[in-house]
Coordinates of C-alpha atoms in Angstrom, one line a residue:
S2 CA 0.0 0.0 0.0
E3 CA 1.0 3.6 -0.3
K4 CA 1.2 4.0 3.5
L5 CA 3.6 1.1 3.7
R6 CA 5.7 2.4 0.9
R7 CA 6.0 5.8 2.7
A8 CA 6.8 4.2 6.0
L9 CA 9.6 2.2 4.4
L10 CA 11.0 5.3 2.7
C11 CA 10.9 7.2 6.0
A12 CA 12.7 4.4 7.8
A13 CA 15.3 4.2 5.0
L14 CA 15.9 8.0 5.3
L15 CA 16.2 7.8 9.0
L16 CA 18.7 4.9 8.7
F17 CA 20.7 6.8 6.1
V18 CA 21.0 9.9 8.3
G19 CA 21.6 7.9 11.5
V20 CA 24.4 5.7 10.0
G21 CA 25.9 8.8 8.3
C22 CA 26.0 10.7 11.6
S23 CA 27.7 7.7 13.3
T24 CA 30.2 7.2 10.5
V25 CA 31.3 10.9 10.5
Y26 CA 31.3 11.1 14.3
R27 CA 33.5 8.1 14.6
A28 CA 36.0 9.5 12.1
A29 CA 36.0 13.2 13.0
F30 CA 34.8 13.8 16.5
S31 CA 34.9 10.7 18.7
R32 CA 37.5 10.7 21.5
V33 CA 37.9 7.0 21.0
H34 CA 39.0 6.6 17.4
R35 CA 36.7 4.0 15.8
T36 CA 37.3 4.1 12.1
D37 CA 39.5 2.6 9.4
F38 CA 38.9 5.5 7.1
T39 CA 41.7 7.7 8.5
V40 CA 44.2 4.9 7.7
Y41 CA 43.4 5.4 4.0
T42 CA 43.6 9.2 4.2
A43 CA 46.9 8.9 6.1
A44 CA 48.3 6.9 3.1
G45 CA 47.0 9.5 0.7
Q46 CA 48.6 12.3 2.7
A47 CA 51.8 10.4 2.7
I48 CA 51.9 10.5 -1.1
L49 CA 51.4 14.3 -0.9
D50 CA 54.2 14.6 1.7
G51 CA 56.5 12.3 -0.1
A52 CA 56.5 9.9 2.8
N53 CA 56.4 6.1 2.9
I54 CA 52.7 4.9 2.8
Y55 CA 53.6 1.8 4.8
E56 CA 55.3 3.7 7.6
V57 CA 52.6 6.3 8.4
Q58 CA 49.9 5.7 11.0
N59 CA 46.5 7.2 11.9
V60 CA 45.5 8.5 15.3
R61 CA 44.7 5.0 16.4
G62 CA 48.3 3.9 15.6
W63 CA 47.1 1.7 12.7
Y64 CA 49.1 1.1 9.5
Y65 CA 48.0 1.2 5.9
M66 CA 47.5 -2.4 4.6
Y67 CA 46.5 -2.1 1.0
L68 CA 48.5 -2.0 -2.3
P69 CA 49.9 1.3 -3.4
I70 CA 47.1 2.0 -5.9
F71 CA 44.4 2.4 -3.2
A72 CA 46.6 5.1 -1.5
V73 CA 46.7 6.9 -4.9
F74 CA 43.0 7.0 -5.1
M75 CA 42.7 8.3 -1.6
V76 CA 44.8 11.4 -2.3
P77 CA 41.7 13.6 -3.1
F78 CA 40.2 12.6 0.3
A79 CA 43.5 13.6 2.0
L80 CA 43.1 17.1 0.6
L81 CA 39.9 17.5 2.6
N82 CA 39.5 17.8 6.4
T83 CA 38.3 14.6 8.2
F84 CA 34.7 15.8 8.5
W85 CA 34.2 16.4 4.8
A86 CA 36.3 13.5 3.7
S87 CA 34.4 11.0 5.9
L88 CA 31.1 12.4 4.8
L89 CA 32.0 12.1 1.1
W90 CA 33.3 8.5 1.7
Y91 CA 30.0 7.7 3.3
L92 CA 28.0 9.1 0.5
I93 CA 30.0 7.2 -2.1
S94 CA 29.7 4.0 0.0
T95 CA 25.9 4.5 0.2
A96 CA 25.6 5.1 -3.5
A97 CA 27.7 2.0 -4.2
L98 CA 25.5 -0.1 -1.8
V99 CA 22.3 1.0 -3.5
H100 CA 23.6 0.5 -7.0
A101 CA 24.9 -3.0 -6.0
V102 CA 21.6 -4.1 -4.6
E103 CA 19.7 -2.8 -7.7
L104 CA 22.2 -4.6 -9.9
C105 CA 21.6 -7.8 -7.9
I106 CA 17.8 -7.4 -8.4
G107 CA 18.4 -7.0 -12.1
L108 CA 20.6 -10.1 -12.2
V109 CA 17.8 -12.1 -10.5
R110 CA 15.5 -11.0 -13.2
K111 CA 18.0 -12.0 -15.9
V112 CA 18.8 -15.4 -14.4
F113 CA 15.2 -16.2 -13.3
P114 CA 13.0 -14.5 -15.8
D115 CA 10.0 -16.6 -14.7
L116 CA 10.3 -15.6 -11.0
R117 CA 6.9 -14.4 -9.8
L118 CA 8.1 -12.5 -6.8
G119 CA 7.4 -8.8 -7.6
D120 CA 9.7 -5.9 -6.9
R121 CA 7.3 -4.9 -4.1
W122 CA 8.8 -7.9 -2.1
L123 CA 12.0 -8.6 -3.9
R124 CA 13.5 -5.1 -3.3
P125 CA 12.9 -5.0 0.5
L126 CA 14.2 -8.5 0.8
A127 CA 17.3 -7.7 -1.1
Y128 CA 18.1 -4.7 1.0
L129 CA 17.3 -6.5 4.3
T130 CA 19.7 -9.3 3.2
V131 CA 22.7 -7.1 2.9
L132 CA 21.9 -4.4 5.4
V133 CA 23.1 -6.1 8.6
P134 CA 26.4 -7.3 7.2
V135 CA 27.4 -4.0 5.7
L136 CA 26.3 -1.6 8.4
T137 CA 29.4 -2.3 10.6
G138 CA 31.7 -1.8 7.7
M139 CA 30.0 1.5 6.7
T140 CA 30.1 3.0 10.2
R141 CA 33.7 2.1 10.5
G142 CA 34.5 3.7 7.1
Q143 CA 35.8 0.5 5.7
A144 CA 36.3 -0.4 2.0
S145 CA 34.2 -3.5 2.3
V146 CA 31.1 -1.9 0.6
L147 CA 33.3 -0.8 -2.3
I148 CA 34.7 -4.3 -2.7
M149 CA 31.2 -5.8 -2.7
Y150 CA 30.1 -3.2 -5.3
L151 CA 33.0 -3.9 -7.6
V152 CA 32.4 -7.7 -7.5
V153 CA 28.7 -7.2 -8.2
L154 CA 29.5 -4.8 -11.0
G155 CA 31.9 -7.2 -12.5
I156 CA 29.3 -10.0 -12.5
W157 CA 26.7 -7.6 -14.1
F158 CA 29.1 -6.8 -16.9
Y159 CA 29.9 -10.5 -17.3
F160 CA 26.3 -11.2 -18.0
E161 CA 26.3 -8.2 -20.3
R162 CA 29.2 -9.8 -22.2
R163 CA 31.5 -6.8 -21.7
P164 CA 34.9 -8.3 -20.8
W165 CA 36.9 -5.1 -20.4
A166 CA 34.3 -3.4 -18.2
S167 CA 33.9 -6.7 -16.2
G168 CA 37.7 -7.0 -15.9
L169 CA 38.1 -3.4 -14.7
A170 CA 35.6 -4.0 -11.9
F171 CA 37.1 -7.4 -10.8
A172 CA 40.6 -6.0 -10.9
G173 CA 39.6 -3.1 -8.7
A174 CA 38.1 -5.6 -6.2
I175 CA 41.2 -7.9 -6.4
V176 CA 43.7 -5.1 -5.6
L177 CA 41.6 -4.3 -2.4
K178 CA 41.1 -8.0 -1.3
I179 CA 42.7 -11.0 -2.9
F180 CA 39.7 -13.4 -2.6
P181 CA 37.8 -11.9 -5.7
G182 CA 40.8 -13.2 -7.6
L183 CA 39.1 -16.6 -7.6
I184 CA 36.9 -15.2 -10.4
V185 CA 39.9 -15.4 -12.8
L186 CA 40.1 -19.1 -12.1
Y187 CA 36.4 -19.4 -12.9
F188 CA 37.0 -17.6 -16.2
L189 CA 39.8 -20.0 -17.1
I190 CA 37.8 -23.1 -16.2
Q191 CA 34.9 -21.8 -18.2
R192 CA 37.2 -20.9 -21.1
R193 CA 36.2 -17.2 -20.8
F194 CA 39.6 -16.2 -21.9
R195 CA 38.7 -12.7 -23.0
F196 CA 37.4 -11.9 -19.5
A197 CA 40.5 -13.5 -17.9
I198 CA 42.9 -11.5 -20.1
A199 CA 40.9 -8.2 -19.6
T200 CA 41.2 -8.7 -15.8
A201 CA 44.9 -9.4 -16.0
V202 CA 45.5 -6.3 -18.1
W203 CA 43.6 -4.1 -15.6
L204 CA 45.5 -5.7 -12.7
L205 CA 48.8 -4.9 -14.5
A206 CA 47.6 -1.3 -14.8
F207 CA 46.5 -1.0 -11.1
I208 CA 49.6 -2.8 -9.7
I209 CA 52.4 -1.6 -12.0
V210 CA 51.5 1.1 -14.5
I211 CA 49.5 3.7 -12.5
P212 CA 51.5 3.5 -9.3
S213 CA 54.7 3.7 -11.3
A214 CA 53.5 6.9 -12.9
V215 CA 52.9 8.3 -9.4
F216 CA 55.9 7.0 -7.4
G217 CA 58.3 6.1 -10.2
P218 CA 59.0 2.5 -11.3
A219 CA 61.8 1.8 -8.8
K220 CA 59.9 3.2 -5.8
N221 CA 56.7 1.3 -6.8
L222 CA 58.6 -1.9 -6.9
A223 CA 60.1 -1.2 -3.5
L224 CA 56.7 -0.5 -2.1
L225 CA 55.3 -3.7 -3.5
K226 CA 58.2 -5.6 -1.9
Q227 CA 57.5 -3.8 1.4
W228 CA 53.8 -4.7 1.2
T229 CA 54.7 -8.3 0.5
T230 CA 57.1 -8.6 3.5
T231 CA 55.1 -6.5 6.0
V232 CA 51.5 -7.4 5.1
A233 CA 51.0 -10.4 2.8
L234 CA 53.6 -12.8 4.2
P235 CA 53.0 -12.1 7.9
A236 CA 49.2 -12.5 7.4
N237 CA 49.8 -16.1 6.3
E238 CA 52.4 -17.0 9.0
G239 CA 51.5 -18.8 12.2
V240 CA 50.4 -16.8 15.2
E241 CA 53.6 -17.6 17.1
V242 CA 55.8 -16.4 14.3
A243 CA 53.8 -13.2 13.6
A244 CA 53.1 -12.2 17.2
G245 CA 56.1 -9.9 17.5
K246 CA 55.6 -8.0 14.3
A247 CA 54.2 -4.4 14.2
R248 CA 50.9 -5.2 12.4
Y249 CA 50.1 -8.3 14.5
D250 CA 47.4 -6.6 16.7
Q251 CA 45.9 -4.9 13.7
M252 CA 45.3 -7.8 11.3
I253 CA 46.4 -11.1 12.7
D254 CA 45.7 -11.4 16.5
P255 CA 43.0 -14.1 16.8
R256 CA 41.9 -12.6 20.2
N257 CA 40.8 -9.4 18.4
K258 CA 37.1 -9.7 17.8
R259 CA 37.4 -7.5 14.7
N260 CA 39.5 -10.3 13.2
Q261 CA 36.8 -12.3 11.4
S262 CA 39.0 -14.8 9.5
V263 CA 38.0 -18.4 9.7
R264 CA 41.1 -19.3 11.7
A265 CA 40.5 -16.5 14.2
V266 CA 36.9 -17.4 14.7
A267 CA 37.8 -21.1 15.2
I268 CA 40.4 -20.2 17.8
R269 CA 38.0 -18.0 19.8
T270 CA 35.3 -20.6 19.8

């Protein structure tokens, strides 16, 4: 009914404003620093200052963990103060979330054209399905919503048979988190070689070409080596080996409830 639709819209607006206020407050005003976003902007600021992106820390004492390309894209946010930067990041994350859900609804219609469930029910169910998992990430200013969006966008372009657009989206997700890289294996198994090649080309651009244009080829290679030795390899070492390293508490410690890896959850339970 029209009353139900208005009620849902009002609830969505209140949620949007409430989560936005929480997100910006955590980043810009809270005495207890509870956001990951300032880690990203610290890396962006390091580029502007000519500093090492893997040596700078935010107020919380956390280090930057991503590949150099993400720091490059965070430079515009570093030019803003924390209030405006976190607000802009939240608006981008919200737009990405909404578009991702709408794309998922479109994919359902493509894959299941005979589905009798109307948009009146499908759309609320779609939003309710993703709302709880993404709220924590959004309030903490994390990149998780962006990763989800890029994966969904890549799948959408895959069904649209647009390999270069699909590869661009998947490559963007892969340079943020490695697990979307499994899609390349799927492309190879399914003999979708154009999609696999497109993803590989975009990965080369994101990992080598663009950062080299910013940092210079030699410095970019040095940063990639530093990322490998300080982030990638320690994350896969045993707890006893990694415990003494600088980033242990931030990304590896299984006692940290924010660590939601399978191994960490198994150890805590």
